[in-house]
Amino acid sequence: MLKIDGESYHVDEWTNVPASILAFLPRKLHLQPSHPVSITRQVIEKSFPRPIYTHYNEISPIVSVAQNFDSLGFPADHPGRSRTDTYYINKDTVLRTHTSAHEADIFHGNQSEGYTISADVYRRDAIDRSHYPVFHQMEGARMWDRRKVAGGDVAKAVWADLGQLPKHDLEVEDSNPTIHPERNPLQAEYHSTEEVEAIAAHLKRTLERVVVYLFSKAQKAAVAVGNTDTSTTEPLKVRWVEAYFPFTSPSWELEVFWQGDWLEVLGCGVSKQELHINAGVPDQLGWAFGVGLERVAMILFSIPDIRLFWSKDQRFLSQFASMDQINTYVPFSKHPACYKDVSFWLRSSSSSAGEGLRANAQDFHENDFMEIVRDVGGDLVEDVKLTDEFVHPMSGRKSLCYRINYRSLERTLRNQEANQLQKKVEEHLVNKLGVKLR
Ligand code: DAH
């Protein structure tokens, strides 16, 4: 049994969520008043005014596999469903991997014409300055109902609503057709071209406004501290690129030109009609989007490492005030890095069954290694890189070498402390993954 927030869940062979991850559930950074994740949420919510949009911000991260994957049309063999990528509480229950897990339920509840939901999401992943097993997303959607719009003319109603949205002077590159038969198809069974053109235009204008608002604040904050990078002083540039999601078609990503690179900020598209049909609202159609809040917050406040969001250090937390005052983060002194290597052999994939359930070259997944490192080192690990990999020509066994970079954001880590952590990582590797250290 696993007890989480007073509820009991049975465990089974799918269970893989460690206590160290469950400890994040009560943190709710997106609701801490002057936390940068929460400020970012509030800035984006500004573009989704009530009463058209309801803002849901307190939905539990514990969802069913049906909510997280099935309801959204994820195929049975989608890699996102695997235990190496997702935290399972048991076979039927996961920590949501995205806020889209709630789309079907909110469509079904049908409380308003649109909504946003902001929440913590959980993914097993690599370790570096922009990946953390818990992060926050905001998802939003806007729906129109064929039975409610004037004359049943959705396209006309959408264009009229678009006319109400303020314009902006952003430079937008949008070179693809709204609909492309192979790359970005119309749901021809359910939607007309006119409807999708209108919905796509409404979607794009809405999200472009979000970006203008966010990035002009980011530019202002950067300029205020003397950053003269051209992307902070020149007019903002964005572009739309075609994308694929199992639950939208056509689909896009919005990219922003920021400090020399095109940066993907959000995914979106015209909702799959099956979602509305299965949610019991077949006359509804519209758009949806999802954005990662840490990624935006890192830009907005110039925060260099995703671990900082989880810091309880007042030197970090006290730097942020409210959405009316976006300032650039001032790093406290950078402490030295401490690199440690670990090399090990995996079992050869042809090894006899007698070797048991040990990690062989086929079932070894890097995320299992990452999780051991996180479990032992927590926020003292800055990043982990594969530095060498080879297969022994005679035995066929595979060898891997990873370099772990231990560095505290808050204090100087002693070499002895890093050695102790490294020793523990090695022990866990042997005991949990059954690898042979070199
Ligand atoms: N759920 C997607 C993700 O986690 C983000 C997303 C993309 C949400 C498109 C949407 C959408 O609602 O329409 O990567």
Short mmCIF file of C-alpha atoms and ligand atoms in Angstrom, two decimals:
data_model
loop_
_atom_site.label_atom_id
_atom_site.label_comp_id
_atom_site.label_asym_id
_atom_site.label_seq_id
_atom_site.Cartn_x
_atom_site.Cartn_y
_atom_site.Cartn_z
CA MET A 1 0.00 0.00 0.00
CA LEU A 2 1.09 3.55 -0.72
CA LYS A 3 -0.47 6.29 1.38
CA ILE A 4 -0.60 9.63 -0.40
CA ASP A 5 -2.38 12.63 1.09
CA GLY A 6 -4.57 10.40 3.27
CA GLU A 7 -5.59 8.05 0.43
CA SER A 8 -4.36 4.46 0.12
CA TYR A 9 -3.27 3.03 -3.23
CA HIS A 10 -2.38 -0.59 -3.85
CA VAL A 11 1.01 -1.27 -5.34
CA ASP A 12 1.84 -3.79 -8.04
CA GLU A 13 4.57 -4.66 -10.50
CA TRP A 14 4.01 -1.28 -12.24
CA THR A 15 4.72 0.81 -9.14
CA ASN A 16 7.87 2.88 -9.62
CA VAL A 17 7.24 6.16 -7.83
CA PRO A 18 9.82 6.73 -5.08
CA ALA A 19 9.13 8.53 -1.80
CA SER A 20 11.52 11.29 -2.90
CA ILE A 21 9.13 12.15 -5.75
CA LEU A 22 5.95 11.91 -3.66
CA ALA A 23 7.55 14.47 -1.35
CA PHE A 24 7.07 17.09 -4.08
CA LEU A 25 3.26 16.79 -4.16
CA PRO A 26 2.56 19.25 -1.33
CA ARG A 27 4.93 21.96 -2.66
CA LYS A 28 2.54 23.54 -5.23
CA LEU A 29 5.01 26.18 -6.42
CA HIS A 30 2.44 27.55 -8.86
CA LEU A 31 0.36 28.71 -5.88
CA GLN A 32 3.11 30.24 -3.69
CA PRO A 33 2.33 33.97 -3.97
CA SER A 34 5.70 35.45 -4.93
CA HIS A 35 7.33 32.39 -6.36
CA PRO A 36 8.58 32.89 -9.95
CA VAL A 37 6.53 29.90 -11.19
CA SER A 38 3.41 31.42 -9.67
CA ILE A 39 4.19 34.91 -10.99
CA THR A 40 4.65 33.43 -14.47
CA ARG A 41 1.29 31.67 -14.17
CA GLN A 42 -0.37 34.92 -13.19
CA VAL A 43 1.21 36.84 -16.07
CA ILE A 44 -0.05 34.26 -18.60
CA GLU A 45 -3.50 34.02 -16.99
CA LYS A 46 -3.90 37.76 -17.69
CA SER A 47 -4.39 36.89 -21.36
CA PHE A 48 -7.28 34.53 -20.47
CA PRO A 49 -9.85 36.78 -18.81
CA ARG A 50 -12.82 35.60 -16.80
CA PRO A 51 -15.65 34.89 -17.28
CA ILE A 52 -14.81 33.39 -20.69
CA TYR A 53 -12.00 31.41 -19.10
CA THR A 54 -12.23 29.55 -15.79
CA HIS A 55 -8.85 29.07 -14.09
CA TYR A 56 -8.37 25.65 -12.47
CA ASN A 57 -5.27 25.57 -10.29
CA GLU A 58 -5.84 22.93 -7.64
CA ILE A 59 -6.43 19.64 -9.42
CA SER A 60 -4.64 16.62 -7.89
CA PRO A 61 -1.68 15.18 -9.87
CA ILE A 62 -2.85 11.62 -9.25
CA VAL A 63 -4.78 10.55 -12.36
CA SER A 64 -5.75 7.36 -14.13
CA VAL A 65 -3.92 5.93 -17.11
CA ALA A 66 -7.19 6.52 -18.93
CA GLN A 67 -7.11 10.25 -18.16
CA ASN A 68 -3.42 10.74 -18.89
CA PHE A 69 -3.21 8.67 -22.08
CA ASP A 70 -6.33 6.83 -23.30
CA SER A 71 -8.72 9.79 -23.28
CA LEU A 72 -6.25 11.73 -25.43
CA GLY A 73 -5.85 9.04 -28.06
CA PHE A 74 -2.30 7.98 -27.16
CA PRO A 75 -1.65 4.68 -28.97
CA ALA A 76 -1.06 1.58 -26.81
CA ASP A 77 2.63 1.47 -27.75
CA HIS A 78 3.36 5.18 -27.22
CA PRO A 79 6.75 5.51 -25.45
CA GLY A 80 5.28 8.00 -22.97
CA ARG A 81 3.33 5.13 -21.40
CA SER A 82 6.43 3.17 -20.41
CA ARG A 83 7.62 2.79 -16.84
CA THR A 84 10.94 4.30 -17.86
CA ASP A 85 9.23 7.62 -18.71
CA THR A 86 6.26 7.85 -16.35
CA TYR A 87 5.78 7.49 -12.59
CA TYR A 88 3.24 4.76 -11.92
CA ILE A 89 1.50 4.46 -8.57
CA ASN A 90 0.11 1.19 -9.87
CA LYS A 91 -0.94 -0.31 -13.21
CA ASP A 92 -3.97 2.01 -13.53
CA THR A 93 -2.76 5.14 -11.74
CA VAL A 94 0.03 7.60 -12.56
CA LEU A 95 1.35 11.00 -11.61
CA ARG A 96 0.10 13.10 -14.53
CA THR A 97 2.79 13.71 -17.15
CA HIS A 98 0.95 16.72 -18.56
CA THR A 99 -2.01 18.95 -17.80
CA SER A 100 -3.77 17.59 -20.91
CA ALA A 101 -4.79 14.69 -18.62
CA HIS A 102 -7.73 16.85 -17.53
CA GLU A 103 -9.01 17.95 -20.93
CA ALA A 104 -11.73 15.33 -21.26
CA ASP A 105 -13.05 15.94 -17.73
CA ILE A 106 -13.15 19.70 -18.17
CA PHE A 107 -14.86 19.41 -21.56
CA HIS A 108 -17.37 17.10 -19.91
CA GLY A 109 -17.95 19.53 -17.02
CA ASN A 110 -18.58 22.27 -19.59
CA GLN A 111 -18.58 25.14 -17.10
CA SER A 112 -17.37 27.91 -19.37
CA GLU A 113 -16.39 28.62 -22.96
CA GLY A 114 -12.73 28.31 -22.12
CA TYR A 115 -10.37 27.46 -19.30
CA THR A 116 -6.79 27.32 -18.14
CA ILE A 117 -5.36 24.77 -15.75
CA SER A 118 -1.99 25.19 -14.07
CA ALA A 119 -0.43 22.30 -12.23
CA ASP A 120 2.59 20.22 -11.31
CA VAL A 121 3.47 17.42 -13.77
CA TYR A 122 5.90 14.53 -13.37
CA ARG A 123 8.28 12.82 -15.78
CA ARG A 124 11.27 10.51 -15.46
CA ASP A 125 14.01 12.25 -17.39
CA ALA A 126 17.66 13.19 -17.77
CA ILE A 127 19.45 15.44 -15.28
CA ASP A 128 20.63 18.83 -16.42
CA ARG A 129 19.98 22.52 -15.85
CA SER A 130 16.65 22.50 -17.67
CA HIS A 131 15.20 19.11 -16.69
CA TYR A 132 13.66 18.19 -13.37
CA PRO A 133 11.33 15.26 -12.61
CA VAL A 134 8.63 17.69 -11.46
CA PHE A 135 7.71 20.83 -13.33
CA HIS A 136 4.65 22.93 -14.03
CA GLN A 137 2.49 23.38 -17.08
CA MET A 138 -0.36 25.63 -18.02
CA GLU A 139 -2.89 24.27 -20.43
CA GLY A 140 -5.72 26.22 -21.95
CA ALA A 141 -8.60 25.68 -24.32
CA ARG A 142 -11.40 27.63 -25.96
CA MET A 143 -14.58 25.96 -27.19
CA TRP A 144 -17.54 26.94 -29.33
CA ASP A 145 -20.84 25.05 -29.38
CA ARG A 146 -22.62 24.50 -32.71
CA ARG A 147 -25.99 24.64 -30.96
CA LYS A 148 -25.25 27.90 -29.17
CA VAL A 149 -23.60 30.15 -31.75
CA ALA A 150 -25.82 32.41 -33.89
CA GLY A 151 -27.24 30.54 -36.87
CA GLY A 152 -25.11 27.51 -36.01
CA ASP A 153 -22.30 29.22 -37.94
CA VAL A 154 -19.18 28.46 -35.91
CA ALA A 155 -16.73 30.05 -38.35
CA LYS A 156 -18.63 33.33 -38.26
CA ALA A 157 -18.87 33.29 -34.46
CA VAL A 158 -15.14 32.61 -34.12
CA TRP A 159 -14.21 35.45 -36.48
CA ALA A 160 -16.47 37.76 -34.49
CA ASP A 161 -14.75 36.74 -31.24
CA LEU A 162 -11.37 37.24 -32.87
CA GLY A 163 -12.43 40.78 -33.79
CA GLN A 164 -12.77 41.49 -30.06
CA LEU A 165 -9.16 40.53 -29.32
CA PRO A 166 -6.69 43.40 -29.27
CA LYS A 167 -4.13 43.45 -32.09
CA HIS A 168 -0.38 43.45 -31.55
CA ASP A 169 2.62 44.60 -33.60
CA LEU A 170 4.68 41.45 -33.21
CA GLU A 171 6.71 40.22 -36.17
CA VAL A 172 5.19 36.81 -36.98
CA GLU A 173 6.58 34.27 -39.44
CA ASP A 174 3.86 31.82 -40.47
CA SER A 175 4.77 30.30 -43.80
CA ASN A 176 2.76 27.05 -43.82
CA PRO A 177 -0.85 26.66 -44.87
CA THR A 178 -3.25 26.17 -41.93
CA ILE A 179 -4.12 22.74 -43.25
CA HIS A 180 -1.77 20.37 -45.03
CA PRO A 181 -3.21 17.03 -46.21
CA GLU A 182 -0.24 14.94 -45.04
CA ARG A 183 1.66 17.04 -42.53
CA ASN A 184 -1.16 18.78 -40.72
CA PRO A 185 -4.53 17.38 -41.72
CA LEU A 186 -8.04 18.71 -41.30
CA GLN A 187 -10.37 16.42 -39.32
CA ALA A 188 -12.48 16.29 -42.45
CA GLU A 189 -15.14 14.05 -40.93
CA TYR A 190 -16.00 16.69 -38.36
CA HIS A 191 -14.75 20.14 -39.36
CA SER A 192 -15.05 22.38 -42.40
CA THR A 193 -12.03 24.25 -43.75
CA GLU A 194 -13.76 27.54 -42.89
CA GLU A 195 -14.19 26.49 -39.26
CA VAL A 196 -10.57 25.44 -38.90
CA GLU A 197 -9.25 28.60 -40.57
CA ALA A 198 -11.24 30.66 -38.09
CA ILE A 199 -10.28 28.58 -35.05
CA ALA A 200 -6.59 28.60 -36.06
CA ALA A 201 -6.64 32.38 -36.47
CA HIS A 202 -8.24 32.83 -33.03
CA LEU A 203 -5.74 30.42 -31.49
CA LYS A 204 -2.76 32.14 -33.06
CA ARG A 205 -3.80 35.67 -32.14
CA THR A 206 -4.54 34.60 -28.56
CA LEU A 207 -1.18 32.90 -28.08
CA GLU A 208 0.80 35.61 -29.87
CA ARG A 209 -0.65 38.06 -27.35
CA VAL A 210 0.54 35.84 -24.51
CA VAL A 211 4.06 35.90 -25.93
CA VAL A 212 4.07 39.66 -26.54
CA TYR A 213 3.02 40.30 -22.98
CA LEU A 214 5.49 37.84 -21.47
CA PHE A 215 8.51 38.64 -23.56
CA SER A 216 8.12 42.39 -23.45
CA LYS A 217 8.30 42.03 -19.67
CA ALA A 218 11.37 39.80 -20.07
CA GLN A 219 13.00 42.34 -22.40
CA LYS A 220 12.33 45.17 -19.98
CA ALA A 221 13.83 43.25 -17.08
CA ALA A 222 16.92 42.33 -19.13
CA VAL A 223 17.48 45.87 -20.37
CA ALA A 224 17.11 47.22 -16.84
CA VAL A 225 20.23 45.32 -15.81
CA GLY A 226 22.19 46.45 -18.86
CA ASN A 227 21.75 43.37 -21.09
CA THR A 228 22.28 44.63 -24.63
CA ASP A 229 21.76 41.35 -26.50
CA THR A 230 19.90 42.25 -29.69
CA SER A 231 16.95 40.01 -28.84
CA THR A 232 16.38 42.14 -25.76
CA THR A 233 16.63 45.48 -27.55
CA GLU A 234 15.14 44.73 -30.99
CA PRO A 235 11.46 44.05 -31.71
CA LEU A 236 10.35 40.57 -30.77
CA LYS A 237 10.14 37.86 -33.47
CA VAL A 238 8.09 34.67 -33.35
CA ARG A 239 7.30 31.88 -35.79
CA TRP A 240 4.70 29.13 -36.12
CA VAL A 241 5.91 25.64 -37.01
CA GLU A 242 3.90 22.53 -37.80
CA ALA A 243 3.73 19.93 -35.03
CA TYR A 244 2.10 16.67 -34.05
CA PHE A 245 0.16 15.77 -30.91
CA PRO A 246 -2.14 12.76 -30.55
CA PHE A 247 -4.99 15.01 -29.36
CA THR A 248 -4.97 17.88 -31.89
CA SER A 249 -5.05 18.26 -35.67
CA PRO A 250 -3.85 20.46 -37.23
CA SER A 251 -1.15 21.22 -34.61
CA TRP A 252 1.59 23.84 -34.17
CA GLU A 253 4.40 24.99 -31.97
CA LEU A 254 5.17 28.62 -31.33
CA GLU A 255 8.83 29.60 -31.25
CA VAL A 256 10.37 32.86 -30.07
CA PHE A 257 13.73 34.26 -31.14
CA TRP A 258 15.55 34.80 -27.86
CA GLN A 259 19.25 35.40 -27.22
CA GLY A 260 20.37 34.03 -30.55
CA ASP A 261 18.16 30.93 -30.81
CA TRP A 262 14.67 29.93 -31.82
CA LEU A 263 13.10 28.66 -28.64
CA GLU A 264 9.99 26.50 -28.57
CA VAL A 265 7.56 27.92 -26.04
CA LEU A 266 4.27 26.12 -26.49
CA GLY A 267 2.34 23.42 -28.33
CA CYS A 268 -1.22 23.76 -29.55
CA GLY A 269 -3.82 22.80 -32.11
CA VAL A 270 -7.43 22.15 -33.01
CA SER A 271 -8.77 19.60 -30.51
CA LYS A 272 -9.52 16.13 -31.79
CA GLN A 273 -13.26 15.89 -32.10
CA GLU A 274 -13.27 12.37 -30.55
CA LEU A 275 -12.28 14.02 -27.29
CA HIS A 276 -15.39 16.20 -27.29
CA ILE A 277 -17.57 13.32 -28.45
CA ASN A 278 -16.27 10.96 -25.76
CA ALA A 279 -16.70 13.73 -23.17
CA GLY A 280 -20.41 13.90 -24.03
CA VAL A 281 -20.23 17.33 -25.70
CA PRO A 282 -20.23 16.40 -29.41
CA ASP A 283 -21.41 19.85 -30.55
CA GLN A 284 -18.38 21.55 -29.06
CA LEU A 285 -15.21 22.28 -31.04
CA GLY A 286 -12.17 24.47 -30.50
CA TRP A 287 -8.49 24.82 -29.75
CA ALA A 288 -6.08 23.87 -26.94
CA PHE A 289 -2.51 24.70 -25.96
CA GLY A 290 0.09 23.71 -23.37
CA VAL A 291 3.12 25.62 -22.07
CA GLY A 292 5.89 24.74 -19.60
CA LEU A 293 5.98 27.36 -16.84
CA GLU A 294 9.59 26.83 -15.68
CA ARG A 295 10.88 27.26 -19.20
CA VAL A 296 9.12 30.61 -19.50
CA ALA A 297 10.05 31.63 -15.95
CA MET A 298 13.73 30.91 -16.64
CA ILE A 299 13.58 33.44 -19.49
CA LEU A 300 11.42 35.98 -17.72
CA PHE A 301 13.67 36.17 -14.65
CA SER A 302 16.98 34.95 -16.18
CA ILE A 303 17.06 31.93 -13.86
CA PRO A 304 19.94 29.69 -14.99
CA ASP A 305 19.15 26.36 -13.30
CA ILE A 306 15.78 24.64 -12.88
CA ARG A 307 16.75 23.32 -9.43
CA LEU A 308 16.57 26.88 -8.09
CA PHE A 309 12.76 26.85 -8.25
CA TRP A 310 12.76 24.24 -5.47
CA SER A 311 15.14 26.18 -3.25
CA LYS A 312 13.90 27.15 0.19
CA ASP A 313 16.80 29.59 0.50
CA GLN A 314 15.58 33.12 1.18
CA ARG A 315 18.45 34.51 -0.89
CA PHE A 316 16.54 33.03 -3.85
CA LEU A 317 12.92 33.39 -2.76
CA SER A 318 13.20 36.98 -1.54
CA GLN A 319 14.23 38.23 -4.99
CA PHE A 320 10.73 37.98 -6.45
CA ALA A 321 7.76 40.14 -5.65
CA SER A 322 4.74 40.17 -7.92
CA MET A 323 3.69 40.22 -11.53
CA ASP A 324 3.92 44.00 -11.61
CA GLN A 325 7.59 43.88 -10.88
CA ILE A 326 9.51 41.42 -13.08
CA ASN A 327 13.19 41.61 -12.24
CA THR A 328 16.28 39.74 -13.34
CA TYR A 329 17.52 37.16 -10.86
CA VAL A 330 20.89 37.99 -9.27
CA PRO A 331 22.80 34.75 -8.72
CA PHE A 332 24.47 34.28 -5.40
CA SER A 333 28.09 33.27 -5.75
CA LYS A 334 28.66 30.19 -7.88
CA HIS A 335 30.13 27.29 -5.97
CA PRO A 336 32.70 24.91 -7.47
CA ALA A 337 31.67 21.83 -9.42
CA CYS A 338 32.84 18.39 -8.37
CA TYR A 339 32.98 15.82 -11.17
CA LYS A 340 32.85 12.08 -10.47
CA ASP A 341 32.90 9.30 -13.04
CA VAL A 342 31.25 5.93 -12.76
CA SER A 343 31.80 3.11 -15.27
CA PHE A 344 30.01 -0.20 -15.32
CA TRP A 345 29.27 -3.28 -17.42
CA LEU A 346 25.76 -4.24 -18.40
CA ARG A 347 24.95 -7.93 -18.72
CA SER A 348 25.39 -9.21 -22.22
CA SER A 349 21.97 -9.58 -23.80
CA SER A 350 22.67 -13.24 -24.57
CA SER A 351 23.37 -14.08 -20.92
CA SER A 352 21.61 -17.11 -19.49
CA ALA A 353 18.36 -16.74 -17.60
CA GLY A 354 20.27 -17.65 -14.47
CA GLU A 355 21.51 -14.10 -14.21
CA GLY A 356 18.07 -13.00 -13.15
CA LEU A 357 16.34 -9.67 -13.58
CA ARG A 358 19.50 -7.69 -14.05
CA ALA A 359 20.07 -4.77 -16.37
CA ASN A 360 21.25 -6.07 -19.71
CA ALA A 361 21.96 -4.04 -22.77
CA GLN A 362 18.35 -4.37 -23.90
CA ASP A 363 16.41 -3.51 -20.79
CA PHE A 364 18.77 -0.89 -19.36
CA HIS A 365 17.16 2.50 -19.62
CA GLU A 366 19.13 5.64 -18.89
CA ASN A 367 16.24 7.09 -16.86
CA ASP A 368 16.66 4.27 -14.33
CA PHE A 369 20.26 5.34 -13.87
CA MET A 370 19.21 9.01 -13.61
CA GLU A 371 16.70 8.17 -10.93
CA ILE A 372 19.27 6.45 -8.75
CA VAL A 373 21.48 9.53 -9.03
CA ARG A 374 18.58 11.83 -8.14
CA ASP A 375 17.49 9.64 -5.28
CA VAL A 376 20.96 9.72 -3.74
CA GLY A 377 22.17 13.20 -4.70
CA GLY A 378 18.92 15.17 -4.92
CA ASP A 379 19.53 18.81 -5.76
CA LEU A 380 23.27 18.44 -5.24
CA VAL A 381 23.54 17.02 -8.76
CA GLU A 382 23.72 19.64 -11.49
CA ASP A 383 23.97 17.37 -14.51
CA VAL A 384 24.84 13.87 -15.67
CA LYS A 385 26.43 13.05 -19.01
CA LEU A 386 27.25 9.85 -20.80
CA THR A 387 30.96 10.20 -21.56
CA ASP A 388 31.84 6.78 -22.97
CA GLU A 389 30.13 3.71 -24.31
CA PHE A 390 31.49 0.59 -25.97
CA VAL A 391 30.80 -3.09 -26.56
CA HIS A 392 33.52 -5.57 -25.68
CA PRO A 393 34.45 -7.37 -28.94
CA MET A 394 34.84 -10.80 -27.29
CA SER A 395 32.17 -10.96 -24.58
CA GLY A 396 29.63 -8.73 -26.32
CA ARG A 397 29.10 -6.92 -23.03
CA LYS A 398 28.40 -3.24 -23.05
CA SER A 399 30.22 -0.73 -20.90
CA LEU A 400 28.96 2.74 -20.01
CA CYS A 401 30.67 5.65 -18.34
CA TYR A 402 28.75 8.59 -16.86
CA ARG A 403 30.13 11.79 -15.46
CA ILE A 404 28.14 13.19 -12.55
CA ASN A 405 28.60 16.86 -11.77
CA TYR A 406 27.93 17.53 -8.10
CA ARG A 407 27.43 21.19 -7.29
CA SER A 408 25.31 22.84 -4.66
CA LEU A 409 23.56 26.06 -5.57
CA GLU A 410 23.67 27.18 -2.00
CA ARG A 411 27.04 26.26 -0.51
CA THR A 412 30.45 24.79 -1.25
CA LEU A 413 30.29 21.04 -1.42
CA ARG A 414 33.25 19.25 0.13
CA ASN A 415 35.00 16.64 -1.98
CA GLN A 416 34.52 14.14 0.82
CA GLU A 417 30.77 14.67 0.70
CA ALA A 418 30.70 14.16 -3.06
CA ASN A 419 32.74 10.98 -2.62
CA GLN A 420 30.22 9.66 -0.13
CA LEU A 421 27.35 10.37 -2.51
CA GLN A 422 29.23 8.75 -5.35
CA LYS A 423 29.85 5.63 -3.26
CA LYS A 424 26.14 5.40 -2.52
CA VAL A 425 25.28 5.79 -6.21
CA GLU A 426 27.64 2.90 -6.96
CA GLU A 427 26.05 0.71 -4.28
CA HIS A 428 22.55 1.39 -5.58
CA LEU A 429 23.66 0.70 -9.14
CA VAL A 430 24.91 -2.72 -8.12
CA ASN A 431 21.95 -3.56 -5.87
CA LYS A 432 19.10 -2.14 -7.94
CA LEU A 433 20.31 -2.49 -11.51
CA GLY A 434 22.69 -5.41 -11.00
CA VAL A 435 25.45 -3.88 -13.08
CA LYS A 436 29.11 -4.69 -12.56
CA LEU A 437 31.31 -1.72 -11.65
CA ARG A 438 34.55 -1.41 -13.53
N1 DAH B 1 0.52 18.10 -23.46
C1 DAH B 1 1.56 18.59 -24.35
C2 DAH B 1 2.92 18.29 -23.74
O1 DAH B 1 3.01 18.03 -22.58
C3 DAH B 1 1.42 20.06 -24.57
C4 DAH B 1 0.23 20.38 -25.41
C5 DAH B 1 0.33 20.40 -26.77
C6 DAH B 1 -1.00 20.64 -24.83
C7 DAH B 1 -0.76 20.68 -27.57
C8 DAH B 1 -2.11 20.94 -25.65
C9 DAH B 1 -1.98 20.96 -27.01
O2 DAH B 1 -3.32 21.20 -25.16
O3 DAH B 1 -3.06 21.25 -27.75
O4 DAH B 1 3.90 18.28 -24.45
#
